[in-house]
PDB file of C-alpha atoms in Angstrom:
ATOM      1  CA  UNK A  22       3.488 -28.598  21.833  1.00 73.00           C
ATOM      2  CA  UNK A  23       0.050 -28.308  22.993  1.00 75.00           C
ATOM      3  CA  UNK A  24      -1.685 -24.854  23.637  1.00 77.00           C
ATOM      4  CA  UNK A  25      -3.713 -24.050  26.764  1.00 83.00           C
ATOM      5  CA  UNK A  26      -7.635 -24.088  26.118  1.00 90.00           C
ATOM      6  CA  UNK A  27      -8.593 -20.619  26.326  1.00 88.00           C
ATOM      7  CA  UNK A  28     -12.410 -19.914  26.971  1.00 89.00           C
ATOM      8  CA  UNK A  29     -13.790 -17.765  24.252  1.00 87.00           C
ATOM      9  CA  UNK A  30     -15.988 -15.318  26.548  1.00 89.00           C
ATOM     10  CA  UNK A  31     -13.139 -15.216  28.960  1.00 91.00           C
ATOM     11  CA  UNK A  32     -10.910 -14.282  25.820  1.00 87.00           C
ATOM     12  CA  UNK A  33     -13.408 -11.411  24.616  1.00 86.00           C
ATOM     13  CA  UNK A  34     -13.981  -9.841  28.032  1.00 87.00           C
ATOM     14  CA  UNK A  35     -10.030  -9.681  28.685  1.00 89.00           C
ATOM     15  CA  UNK A  36      -9.311  -8.156  25.245  1.00 85.00           C
ATOM     16  CA  UNK A  37     -12.732  -5.937  25.733  1.00 84.00           C
ATOM     17  CA  UNK A  38     -10.469  -3.955  28.422  1.00 84.00           C
ATOM     18  CA  UNK A  39      -8.706  -2.385  25.407  1.00 85.00           C
ATOM     19  CA  UNK A  40     -10.420   0.506  24.021  1.00 86.00           C
ATOM     20  CA  UNK A  41     -10.384   0.744  20.348  1.00 87.00           C
ATOM     21  CA  UNK A  42     -11.531   3.100  17.423  1.00 91.00           C
ATOM     22  CA  UNK A  43     -14.326   2.396  14.956  1.00 94.00           C
ATOM     23  CA  UNK A  44     -13.786   2.009  11.254  1.00 97.00           C
ATOM     24  CA  UNK A  45     -15.814   1.001   8.205  1.00 98.00           C
ATOM     25  CA  UNK A  46     -13.638  -0.333   5.304  1.00 98.00           C
ATOM     26  CA  UNK A  47     -15.093   0.083   1.823  1.00 98.00           C
ATOM     27  CA  UNK A  48     -14.758  -0.795  -1.616  1.00 98.00           C
ATOM     28  CA  UNK A  49     -16.667  -1.472  -4.754  1.00 97.00           C
ATOM     29  CA  UNK A  50     -17.405  -5.064  -5.697  1.00 96.00           C
ATOM     30  CA  UNK A  51     -17.104  -6.464  -9.213  1.00 95.00           C
ATOM     31  CA  UNK A  52     -20.668  -5.126 -10.070  1.00 96.00           C
ATOM     32  CA  UNK A  53     -19.581  -1.523  -9.170  1.00 96.00           C
ATOM     33  CA  UNK A  54     -21.756  -1.595  -6.024  1.00 96.00           C
ATOM     34  CA  UNK A  55     -20.295  -0.162  -2.799  1.00 97.00           C
ATOM     35  CA  UNK A  56     -19.712  -2.948  -0.085  1.00 96.00           C
ATOM     36  CA  UNK A  57     -17.901  -2.442   3.403  1.00 97.00           C
ATOM     37  CA  UNK A  58     -17.917  -3.757   6.989  1.00 96.00           C
ATOM     38  CA  UNK A  59     -17.596  -2.216  10.403  1.00 96.00           C
ATOM     39  CA  UNK A  60     -13.782  -2.850  12.024  1.00 96.00           C
ATOM     40  CA  UNK A  61     -12.536  -2.072  15.180  1.00 91.00           C
ATOM     41  CA  UNK A  62      -9.108  -4.548  14.266  1.00 94.00           C
ATOM     42  CA  UNK A  63      -7.411  -1.788  12.727  1.00 96.00           C
ATOM     43  CA  UNK A  64      -3.728  -0.151  13.157  1.00 96.00           C
ATOM     44  CA  UNK A  65      -1.053   1.932  11.785  1.00 96.00           C
ATOM     45  CA  UNK A  66       1.812  -0.246  10.997  1.00 96.00           C
ATOM     46  CA  UNK A  67       4.665   1.409   9.129  1.00 95.00           C
ATOM     47  CA  UNK A  68       5.517   5.337   8.387  1.00 94.00           C
ATOM     48  CA  UNK A  69       7.881   4.391   5.670  1.00 95.00           C
ATOM     49  CA  UNK A  70       6.631   2.898   3.542  1.00 96.00           C
ATOM     50  CA  UNK A  71       3.222   4.041   4.621  1.00 97.00           C
ATOM     51  CA  UNK A  72       1.325   0.750   5.792  1.00 98.00           C
ATOM     52  CA  UNK A  73      -1.783   0.238   7.782  1.00 98.00           C
ATOM     53  CA  UNK A  74      -3.500  -3.261   8.788  1.00 97.00           C
ATOM     54  CA  UNK A  75      -6.991  -4.445   9.527  1.00 97.00           C
ATOM     55  CA  UNK A  76      -8.260  -8.070  10.560  1.00 97.00           C
ATOM     56  CA  UNK A  77     -11.497  -9.393   8.364  1.00 97.00           C
ATOM     57  CA  UNK A  78     -12.794 -12.650   8.982  1.00 94.00           C
ATOM     58  CA  UNK A  79     -12.225 -15.147   6.750  1.00 95.00           C
ATOM     59  CA  UNK A  80     -16.184 -15.420   5.792  1.00 93.00           C
ATOM     60  CA  UNK A  81     -16.740 -12.065   5.447  1.00 92.00           C
ATOM     61  CA  UNK A  82     -18.101 -11.017   1.928  1.00 91.00           C
ATOM     62  CA  UNK A  83     -16.861  -7.462   1.990  1.00 94.00           C
ATOM     63  CA  UNK A  84     -13.683  -9.001   2.628  1.00 96.00           C
ATOM     64  CA  UNK A  85     -14.067 -10.995  -0.702  1.00 96.00           C
ATOM     65  CA  UNK A  86     -14.828  -8.115  -2.806  1.00 96.00           C
ATOM     66  CA  UNK A  87     -11.817  -6.059  -1.400  1.00 97.00           C
ATOM     67  CA  UNK A  88      -9.515  -8.828  -2.035  1.00 97.00           C
ATOM     68  CA  UNK A  89     -10.841  -8.982  -5.447  1.00 97.00           C
ATOM     69  CA  UNK A  90     -10.819  -5.181  -5.739  1.00 97.00           C
ATOM     70  CA  UNK A  91      -7.280  -5.248  -4.720  1.00 98.00           C
ATOM     71  CA  UNK A  92      -7.963  -1.744  -2.704  1.00 98.00           C
ATOM     72  CA  UNK A  93     -10.041  -0.280   0.030  1.00 98.00           C
ATOM     73  CA  UNK A  94     -10.804   2.600   2.129  1.00 98.00           C
ATOM     74  CA  UNK A  95     -10.672   3.174   5.860  1.00 98.00           C
ATOM     75  CA  UNK A  96     -13.312   5.419   7.262  1.00 98.00           C
ATOM     76  CA  UNK A  97     -12.522   6.731  10.924  1.00 97.00           C
ATOM     77  CA  UNK A  98     -16.176   6.872  12.468  1.00 95.00           C
ATOM     78  CA  UNK A  99     -17.177   9.823  14.679  1.00 93.00           C
ATOM     79  CA  UNK A 100     -19.087   9.251  17.732  1.00 91.00           C
ATOM     80  CA  UNK A 101     -22.038  10.653  15.975  1.00 91.00           C
ATOM     81  CA  UNK A 102     -22.175   7.598  13.549  1.00 93.00           C
ATOM     82  CA  UNK A 103     -23.175   5.075  15.912  1.00 93.00           C
ATOM     83  CA  UNK A 104     -26.264   4.080  13.707  1.00 93.00           C
ATOM     84  CA  UNK A 105     -23.838   3.924  10.644  1.00 94.00           C
ATOM     85  CA  UNK A 106     -21.601   1.302  12.651  1.00 94.00           C
ATOM     86  CA  UNK A 107     -24.347  -0.774  13.471  1.00 93.00           C
ATOM     87  CA  UNK A 108     -25.655  -0.893   9.916  1.00 95.00           C
ATOM     88  CA  UNK A 109     -22.503  -1.781   8.731  1.00 96.00           C
ATOM     89  CA  UNK A 110     -21.816  -4.247  11.368  1.00 93.00           C
ATOM     90  CA  UNK A 111     -25.061  -5.915  10.446  1.00 92.00           C
ATOM     91  CA  UNK A 112     -25.727  -8.678   7.925  1.00 89.00           C
ATOM     92  CA  UNK A 113     -28.017  -5.697   6.020  1.00 87.00           C
ATOM     93  CA  UNK A 114     -27.323  -6.827   2.342  1.00 86.00           C
ATOM     94  CA  UNK A 115     -26.897  -2.968   1.323  1.00 90.00           C
ATOM     95  CA  UNK A 116     -25.407  -1.276   3.986  1.00 94.00           C
ATOM     96  CA  UNK A 117     -24.930   2.078   2.053  1.00 96.00           C
ATOM     97  CA  UNK A 118     -28.762   2.353   1.653  1.00 93.00           C
ATOM     98  CA  UNK A 119     -29.490   5.946   3.411  1.00 88.00           C
ATOM     99  CA  UNK A 120     -25.808   6.259   4.493  1.00 93.00           C
ATOM    100  CA  UNK A 121     -24.358   9.679   3.019  1.00 95.00           C
ATOM    101  CA  UNK A 122     -21.326   8.631   0.678  1.00 97.00           C
ATOM    102  CA  UNK A 123     -19.603   9.643  -2.291  1.00 97.00           C
ATOM    103  CA  UNK A 124     -16.899   8.096  -4.611  1.00 97.00           C
ATOM    104  CA  UNK A 125     -13.365   9.720  -4.152  1.00 97.00           C
ATOM    105  CA  UNK A 126     -10.863  10.776  -6.752  1.00 95.00           C
ATOM    106  CA  UNK A 127      -9.302   7.413  -6.464  1.00 96.00           C
ATOM    107  CA  UNK A 128     -12.945   5.961  -7.158  1.00 97.00           C
ATOM    108  CA  UNK A 129     -13.448   4.240  -3.969  1.00 98.00           C
ATOM    109  CA  UNK A 130     -16.604   4.841  -1.526  1.00 98.00           C
ATOM    110  CA  UNK A 131     -15.983   7.405   1.162  1.00 97.00           C
ATOM    111  CA  UNK A 132     -18.357   7.930   4.078  1.00 97.00           C
ATOM    112  CA  UNK A 133     -19.315  11.400   4.563  1.00 94.00           C
ATOM    113  CA  UNK A 134     -18.696  12.883   7.747  1.00 92.00           C
ATOM    114  CA  UNK A 135     -15.934  10.475   8.625  1.00 95.00           C
ATOM    115  CA  UNK A 136     -13.385  11.970  10.715  1.00 95.00           C
ATOM    116  CA  UNK A 137     -10.521  10.532   8.426  1.00 96.00           C
ATOM    117  CA  UNK A 138     -10.314   8.741   5.381  1.00 97.00           C
ATOM    118  CA  UNK A 139      -7.240   6.349   4.225  1.00 98.00           C
ATOM    119  CA  UNK A 140      -7.364   5.000   0.711  1.00 98.00           C
ATOM    120  CA  UNK A 141      -5.257   1.980   0.270  1.00 98.00           C
ATOM    121  CA  UNK A 142      -4.141  -0.921  -2.048  1.00 98.00           C
ATOM    122  CA  UNK A 143      -3.666  -4.311  -0.563  1.00 98.00           C
ATOM    123  CA  UNK A 144       0.132  -4.854   0.026  1.00 98.00           C
ATOM    124  CA  UNK A 145       0.163  -8.287   1.301  1.00 98.00           C
ATOM    125  CA  UNK A 146      -2.498 -10.763   3.449  1.00 98.00           C
ATOM    126  CA  UNK A 147      -1.505 -13.048   6.386  1.00 97.00           C
ATOM    127  CA  UNK A 148      -3.284 -15.901   8.075  1.00 97.00           C
ATOM    128  CA  UNK A 149      -4.522 -14.887  11.519  1.00 95.00           C
ATOM    129  CA  UNK A 150      -6.621 -17.840  12.452  1.00 93.00           C
ATOM    130  CA  UNK A 151     -10.289 -17.093  11.986  1.00 94.00           C
ATOM    131  CA  UNK A 152      -9.344 -13.809  10.426  1.00 96.00           C
ATOM    132  CA  UNK A 153      -6.990 -12.530   8.027  1.00 97.00           C
ATOM    133  CA  UNK A 154      -4.422  -9.625   8.663  1.00 97.00           C
ATOM    134  CA  UNK A 155      -4.609  -7.259   5.791  1.00 98.00           C
ATOM    135  CA  UNK A 156      -1.719  -5.065   5.340  1.00 98.00           C
ATOM    136  CA  UNK A 157      -2.635  -1.852   3.226  1.00 98.00           C
ATOM    137  CA  UNK A 158      -0.346   0.555   1.303  1.00 98.00           C
ATOM    138  CA  UNK A 159      -1.578   3.958   1.874  1.00 98.00           C
ATOM    139  CA  UNK A 160      -2.181   5.910  -1.454  1.00 98.00           C
ATOM    140  CA  UNK A 161      -3.986   8.836  -0.022  1.00 98.00           C
ATOM    141  CA  UNK A 162      -5.283  10.369   3.370  1.00 96.00           C
ATOM    142  CA  UNK A 163      -8.010  13.059   4.366  1.00 95.00           C
ATOM    143  CA  UNK A 164      -8.629  14.495   7.603  1.00 92.00           C
ATOM    144  CA  UNK A 165     -12.442  16.099   8.433  1.00 84.00           C
ATOM    145  CA  UNK A 166     -12.487  19.830   9.173  1.00 74.00           C
ATOM    146  CA  UNK A 167     -14.956  19.134  11.918  1.00 72.00           C
ATOM    147  CA  UNK A 168     -13.916  19.176  15.200  1.00 70.00           C
ATOM    148  CA  UNK A 169     -15.697  15.772  15.958  1.00 82.00           C
ATOM    149  CA  UNK A 170     -14.429  13.030  18.429  1.00 88.00           C
ATOM    150  CA  UNK A 171     -13.884   9.326  17.435  1.00 91.00           C
ATOM    151  CA  UNK A 172     -16.383   6.659  17.926  1.00 91.00           C
ATOM    152  CA  UNK A 173     -14.920   4.278  20.539  1.00 90.00           C
ATOM    153  CA  UNK A 174     -15.518   0.768  21.843  1.00 89.00           C
ATOM    154  CA  UNK A 175     -15.028  -0.715  25.361  1.00 86.00           C
ATOM    155  CA  UNK A 176     -16.256  -3.633  26.919  1.00 87.00           C
ATOM    156  CA  UNK A 177     -18.539  -4.796  24.571  1.00 85.00           C
ATOM    157  CA  UNK A 178     -20.286  -1.192  23.955  1.00 85.00           C
ATOM    158  CA  UNK A 179     -19.946   1.849  22.162  1.00 82.00           C
ATOM    159  CA  UNK A 180     -18.211   4.716  24.484  1.00 82.00           C
ATOM    160  CA  UNK A 181     -16.631   8.391  24.013  1.00 76.00           C
ATOM    161  CA  UNK A 182     -14.393  10.591  25.151  1.00 77.00           C
ATOM    162  CA  UNK A 183     -15.475  12.776  28.057  1.00 72.00           C
ATOM    163  CA  UNK A 184     -16.847  16.022  26.618  1.00 67.00           C
ATOM    164  CA  UNK A 185     -14.260  18.280  28.501  1.00 60.00           C
ATOM    165  CA  UNK A 186     -11.429  16.019  27.413  1.00 59.00           C
ATOM    166  CA  UNK A 187     -11.071  17.024  23.819  1.00 55.00           C
ATOM    167  CA  UNK A 188      -8.023  18.714  24.190  1.00 57.00           C
ATOM    168  CA  UNK A 189      -4.530  17.173  25.189  1.00 55.00           C
ATOM    169  CA  UNK A 190      -3.832  16.954  28.860  1.00 57.00           C
ATOM    170  CA  UNK A 191      -1.682  19.880  30.391  1.00 58.00           C
ATOM    171  CA  UNK A 192       0.972  17.445  30.789  1.00 55.00           C
ATOM    172  CA  UNK A 193       1.347  16.766  27.424  1.00 53.00           C
ATOM    173  CA  UNK A 194       3.607  19.679  26.644  1.00 59.00           C
ATOM    174  CA  UNK A 195       6.102  18.513  29.506  1.00 58.00           C
ATOM    175  CA  UNK A 196       5.908  15.198  28.065  1.00 56.00           C
ATOM    176  CA  UNK A 197       6.696  16.254  24.433  1.00 58.00           C
ATOM    177  CA  UNK A 198       9.518  18.291  25.839  1.00 57.00           C
ATOM    178  CA  UNK A 199      10.770  15.345  27.847  1.00 55.00           C
ATOM    179  CA  UNK A 200      10.668  12.905  24.995  1.00 56.00           C
ATOM    180  CA  UNK A 201      12.182  15.481  22.487  1.00 59.00           C
ATOM    181  CA  UNK A 202      15.391  16.622  24.833  1.00 59.00           C
ATOM    182  CA  UNK A 203      16.390  12.942  26.197  1.00 52.00           C
ATOM    183  CA  UNK A 204      19.740  11.857  25.176  1.00 54.00           C
ATOM    184  CA  UNK A 205      21.432   8.501  25.230  1.00 52.00           C
ATOM    185  CA  UNK A 206      22.213   8.552  29.043  1.00 52.00           C
ATOM    186  CA  UNK A 207      18.865   9.674  30.076  1.00 50.00           C
ATOM    187  CA  UNK A 208      17.257   6.977  32.507  1.00 49.00           C
ATOM    188  CA  UNK A 209      13.643   6.586  31.445  1.00 46.00           C
TER     189      UNK A 209
END
């Protein structure tokens, strides 16, 4: 079976129409130095068992350290962390220099002021072309007490939620009610 030739720029442009949040995936390397990289290919995978996934490039030095350590922390970035994101998205050798962080009780590097952190062990790894699909088993979760908003990426640039759009839409309660009161014979 032959596959159609897809232009790489067109592929990026089309997929750029999907807005994503941005995370930084961190661990300690074999010399106990913190390492990490900016990652927008992240998603929840399963509630039971609690699993997430992320997709590092096969050539990532940070992924090599995570693979060796067998565990990692997903740091969900807030919109005020654009510079931090750019730093972790660079080839800077010490991405943690000047970045506020601490070690978690599970001994993983955690970025201060992240909206949420998800500490995981590597459950499995699947080939994904020029990336790997890493499935992580969640070991611990934290959520910021701050009322920050997520850092988003859309059409090749950072973006954010509109300032007055930080609460659920007024129709949300109606939708929740509809979804929780439907029956098997309800037409959707």
